[in-house]
Amino acid sequence: MADRVLLIGGHGKVAQHMTPLLLRGWNVTSMVRNPEHADEITSKNKDHSGKLNMLIHSLDDITSESDAKAIIDEVKPTAVIWTAGAGGKGGPSRTYAIDRDAAQHFITACARTPQVRKFLMISWIGSRRTRAPWWTDEDEASNRKIWTEVLPDYAKAKLDTDECLVGMAAQRKDWQGICLRPGILRDEGATGKVLLGRTPARGGVTRADVADIAVRLLESDRASGYYDLLNGEESASDAVARVLREKIDCIEGEDVDAIVKKYKL
């Protein structure tokens, strides 16, 4: 029997690229808020080897770890992917409620559920407290502008969530906490060419390529940690093989010990 993945935020653009890729080898439960979106996703994903189920549930209703655990218990996944977000709707309070609180409820519920072995978070490339050691001054300036002027609440919410994932993964050794961190998202088709690992803070990547890399990382039993992603010149398969072989983790430069102390399994 194929493993089951719970795809949270199933109607998002990255998730919709991801769904047919996952269905090649997984059974998928796609969680959406709107029943009309469920019908749309189902109609686009017929004739795959994996089975697609739709779950109608709003993340606005996830206000505790027990709320998230109830969904985990219903779906019984072995892997969970978070591609959801408030998307700027509802102001800062909803951004924190969805991108931080609901996401962390799912992370902690999954980490405490032995059946769930993997959690993949779609984050963003600038989600870190300190300047990455490989960044240029221009990279740092660009990132600081996002943090202070463009999307400060989103940046704070995502960082707290990414660190929760790190903390949980550090304490449960049989659990893969994968944080994929793309640059500016674009809508062009997949290029199959990426820069994965230690990248500049500036640049873009297609949503289709994000989906491709995400599924490749999820399929690996060795993926864990931070992976920054832009479009580049290396094939997707070679890039994933390289970062796994070289054990690249873009959390380099962050205070991991301090992060782990904040989050208790």
Coordinates of C-alpha atoms in Angstrom, one line a residue:
M1 CA 0.0 0.0 0.0
A2 CA 1.3 3.4 -0.9
D3 CA 2.1 5.9 1.9
R4 CA -0.3 8.7 2.4
V5 CA 0.6 12.4 2.4
L6 CA -1.6 15.2 3.8
L7 CA -1.3 18.3 1.6
I8 CA -2.4 21.3 3.6
G9 CA -3.3 24.2 1.4
G10 CA -4.2 22.0 -1.6
H11 CA -5.6 24.8 -3.8
G12 CA -2.5 26.9 -3.6
K13 CA -0.5 27.2 -6.8
V14 CA 2.5 25.3 -5.6
A15 CA 0.2 22.6 -4.2
Q16 CA -1.6 22.2 -7.5
H17 CA 1.7 21.6 -9.3
M18 CA 2.7 19.2 -6.5
T19 CA -0.5 17.1 -6.5
P20 CA 0.0 15.1 -9.8
L21 CA 3.7 14.6 -8.9
L22 CA 2.8 13.1 -5.6
L23 CA 0.1 10.9 -7.1
R24 CA 2.8 9.0 -9.0
G25 CA 3.8 7.2 -5.8
W26 CA 1.7 8.4 -2.9
N27 CA -2.0 8.4 -1.9
V28 CA -2.8 12.1 -1.3
T29 CA -5.3 13.8 0.9
S30 CA -5.6 17.4 -0.2
M31 CA -7.0 19.8 2.4
V32 CA -8.9 22.8 1.1
R33 CA -11.4 25.3 2.6
N34 CA -13.8 25.6 -0.3
P35 CA -15.8 22.7 -1.6
E36 CA -15.7 24.1 -5.1
H37 CA -11.9 23.9 -5.0
A38 CA -12.1 20.3 -4.1
D39 CA -14.1 19.6 -7.3
E40 CA -11.6 21.5 -9.4
I41 CA -8.6 19.6 -8.0
T42 CA -10.3 16.3 -8.4
S43 CA -11.2 16.9 -12.0
K44 CA -7.6 17.8 -12.8
N45 CA -6.1 14.7 -11.2
K46 CA -7.6 11.6 -12.7
D47 CA -5.8 8.5 -13.9
H48 CA -2.9 8.5 -11.5
S49 CA -1.5 5.5 -9.7
G50 CA -2.1 7.1 -6.3
K51 CA -5.5 7.8 -4.9
L52 CA -6.7 11.4 -4.3
N53 CA -9.0 12.2 -1.4
M54 CA -10.3 15.7 -0.6
L55 CA -10.7 17.1 2.9
I56 CA -12.8 20.2 3.4
H57 CA -11.5 22.1 6.5
S58 CA -10.6 25.7 7.2
L59 CA -7.3 26.5 8.9
D60 CA -9.1 29.3 10.7
D61 CA -10.6 26.5 12.8
I62 CA -7.2 25.2 13.9
T63 CA -6.7 27.0 17.2
S64 CA -4.9 24.2 19.2
E65 CA -2.7 21.2 18.8
S66 CA -5.7 19.0 19.5
D67 CA -7.5 20.5 16.5
A68 CA -4.5 19.6 14.2
K69 CA -4.2 16.2 15.9
A70 CA -7.8 15.4 15.1
I71 CA -7.1 15.9 11.4
I72 CA -3.9 13.8 11.6
D73 CA -5.9 11.0 13.3
E74 CA -8.6 11.2 10.6
V75 CA -6.2 11.1 7.6
K76 CA -3.5 8.9 9.1
P77 CA -0.7 10.2 6.9
T78 CA 3.0 9.2 7.0
A79 CA 4.0 12.6 5.6
V80 CA 2.6 16.1 5.8
I81 CA 3.2 19.0 3.5
W82 CA 2.4 22.6 4.5
T83 CA 1.8 24.9 1.5
A84 CA -0.9 27.0 3.1
G85 CA -0.9 30.6 4.2
A86 CA -3.2 33.6 5.0
G87 CA -2.0 35.2 1.8
G88 CA -2.3 38.7 3.3
K89 CA -6.1 38.3 3.8
G90 CA -7.4 39.4 7.2
G91 CA -4.5 41.6 8.2
P92 CA -1.6 40.8 10.6
S93 CA -3.8 38.9 13.1
R94 CA -4.8 36.3 10.6
T95 CA -1.3 36.1 9.2
Y96 CA -0.1 35.1 12.7
A97 CA -3.1 32.8 13.2
I98 CA -2.5 30.8 10.1
D99 CA 1.2 31.2 9.1
R100 CA 2.5 30.8 12.7
D101 CA -0.1 29.4 15.1
A102 CA -2.0 26.9 12.9
A103 CA 1.2 25.8 11.2
Q104 CA 2.9 25.2 14.5
H105 CA -0.1 23.2 15.8
F106 CA 0.3 20.9 12.9
I107 CA 4.1 20.6 13.3
T108 CA 3.9 19.7 17.0
A109 CA 0.9 17.3 16.4
C110 CA 2.8 15.5 13.7
A111 CA 6.1 15.3 15.7
R112 CA 4.1 13.7 18.5
T113 CA 2.4 11.2 16.2
P114 CA 4.7 8.2 15.5
Q115 CA 3.1 7.3 12.2
V116 CA 4.0 10.7 10.7
R117 CA 7.7 10.4 9.6
K118 CA 8.1 13.5 7.5
F119 CA 6.9 17.1 7.5
L120 CA 7.8 19.4 4.6
M121 CA 7.3 23.2 5.0
I122 CA 7.2 25.6 2.1
S123 CA 8.7 28.7 3.5
W124 CA 10.7 31.6 1.9
I125 CA 14.4 32.2 1.2
G126 CA 14.8 35.1 3.8
S127 CA 13.4 33.3 6.8
R128 CA 16.3 33.5 9.2
R129 CA 17.5 35.7 12.2
T130 CA 21.0 36.3 11.0
R131 CA 22.7 37.1 7.7
A132 CA 23.6 33.9 5.9
P133 CA 27.4 33.5 5.8
W134 CA 27.3 33.2 1.9
W135 CA 25.1 36.3 1.3
T136 CA 26.5 39.5 -0.2
D137 CA 25.7 43.0 1.2
E138 CA 23.1 43.4 -1.5
D139 CA 21.4 40.1 -0.5
E140 CA 21.3 41.3 3.2
A141 CA 19.9 44.7 2.2
S142 CA 17.2 43.1 0.1
N143 CA 16.2 40.8 2.9
R144 CA 16.1 43.5 5.5
K145 CA 13.8 45.5 3.4
I146 CA 11.3 42.6 3.2
W147 CA 11.6 42.2 7.0
T148 CA 11.1 45.9 7.8
E149 CA 9.0 47.3 5.0
V150 CA 7.4 44.8 2.7
L151 CA 6.1 41.8 4.7
P152 CA 7.2 42.2 8.3
D153 CA 4.4 40.2 9.9
Y154 CA 4.6 37.4 7.4
A155 CA 8.4 37.2 7.9
K156 CA 8.1 37.0 11.7
A157 CA 5.3 34.4 11.5
K158 CA 7.2 32.2 9.0
L159 CA 10.5 32.4 11.0
D160 CA 8.8 31.3 14.2
T161 CA 7.2 28.4 12.3
D162 CA 10.4 27.3 10.6
E163 CA 12.2 27.3 14.0
C164 CA 9.5 25.2 15.5
L165 CA 10.1 22.6 12.7
V166 CA 13.8 22.7 13.5
G167 CA 13.2 22.2 17.2
M168 CA 10.9 19.3 16.7
A169 CA 13.2 17.6 14.2
A170 CA 16.1 17.9 16.5
Q171 CA 14.3 16.1 19.3
R172 CA 12.7 13.3 17.3
K173 CA 15.5 11.5 15.5
D174 CA 13.3 9.3 13.3
W175 CA 11.5 12.4 11.9
Q176 CA 12.4 14.4 8.9
G177 CA 11.7 18.1 9.1
I178 CA 12.2 19.5 5.6
C179 CA 12.0 23.3 5.1
L180 CA 12.1 24.3 1.4
R181 CA 12.8 28.0 1.0
P182 CA 12.2 29.4 -2.5
G183 CA 12.9 32.9 -3.8
I184 CA 10.3 35.1 -5.5
L185 CA 7.7 32.7 -7.0
R186 CA 6.9 32.9 -10.7
D187 CA 4.1 31.3 -12.8
E188 CA 6.1 30.1 -15.8
G189 CA 6.3 26.4 -16.4
A190 CA 8.9 24.1 -14.9
T191 CA 12.4 24.6 -16.2
G192 CA 14.0 21.6 -14.5
K193 CA 17.0 23.8 -13.8
V194 CA 17.7 25.1 -10.3
L195 CA 20.1 26.4 -7.8
L196 CA 19.5 24.5 -4.5
G197 CA 21.3 24.9 -1.2
R198 CA 23.4 28.0 -0.4
T199 CA 21.9 30.6 -2.8
P200 CA 21.7 34.4 -3.0
A201 CA 18.8 36.0 -1.2
R202 CA 17.7 37.6 -4.4
G203 CA 16.1 35.9 -7.4
G204 CA 13.1 33.8 -8.4
V205 CA 12.0 30.3 -9.1
T206 CA 8.9 28.9 -10.9
R207 CA 6.2 27.4 -8.7
A208 CA 6.4 24.3 -10.9
D209 CA 10.1 23.9 -10.1
V210 CA 9.4 24.4 -6.3
A211 CA 6.8 21.6 -6.5
D212 CA 9.3 19.3 -8.3
I213 CA 12.1 19.9 -5.8
A214 CA 9.7 19.5 -2.9
V215 CA 8.5 16.1 -4.0
R216 CA 12.0 14.9 -4.7
L217 CA 13.1 15.9 -1.2
L218 CA 10.0 14.3 0.3
E219 CA 10.8 11.1 -1.5
S220 CA 14.2 10.9 0.1
D221 CA 14.9 9.3 3.4
R222 CA 17.9 11.6 4.0
A223 CA 16.4 15.0 3.5
S224 CA 16.1 17.2 6.6
G225 CA 16.9 20.9 7.3
Y226 CA 16.8 24.1 5.3
Y227 CA 17.1 24.1 1.5
D228 CA 17.1 27.5 -0.3
L229 CA 16.0 27.4 -3.9
L230 CA 16.2 29.6 -7.0
N231 CA 16.2 28.8 -10.7
G232 CA 19.7 28.0 -12.0
E233 CA 21.7 25.8 -14.2
E234 CA 21.8 22.4 -12.4
S235 CA 19.2 19.7 -13.2
A236 CA 16.6 19.1 -10.4
S237 CA 17.7 15.5 -10.0
D238 CA 21.4 16.4 -9.8
A239 CA 20.7 19.3 -7.4
V240 CA 18.8 17.2 -4.9
A241 CA 21.4 14.4 -5.1
R242 CA 24.2 16.9 -4.5
V243 CA 22.6 18.6 -1.4
L244 CA 21.9 15.2 0.1
R245 CA 25.3 13.8 -0.6
E246 CA 27.1 16.9 0.8
K247 CA 24.6 17.2 3.7
I248 CA 23.9 20.8 3.0
D249 CA 21.7 22.6 5.5
C250 CA 21.1 26.3 5.0
I251 CA 20.4 26.8 8.7
E252 CA 24.2 27.4 8.9
G253 CA 24.8 30.6 10.8
E254 CA 21.7 30.4 13.0
D255 CA 21.8 29.6 16.7
V256 CA 20.4 26.0 16.5
D257 CA 20.9 25.4 20.2
A258 CA 18.8 28.4 21.1
I259 CA 16.1 27.3 18.7
V260 CA 15.9 23.8 20.1
K261 CA 15.6 25.1 23.7
K262 CA 12.5 27.1 22.7
Y263 CA 10.5 24.0 21.5
K264 CA 9.9 20.9 23.6
L265 CA 8.6 17.7 22.1

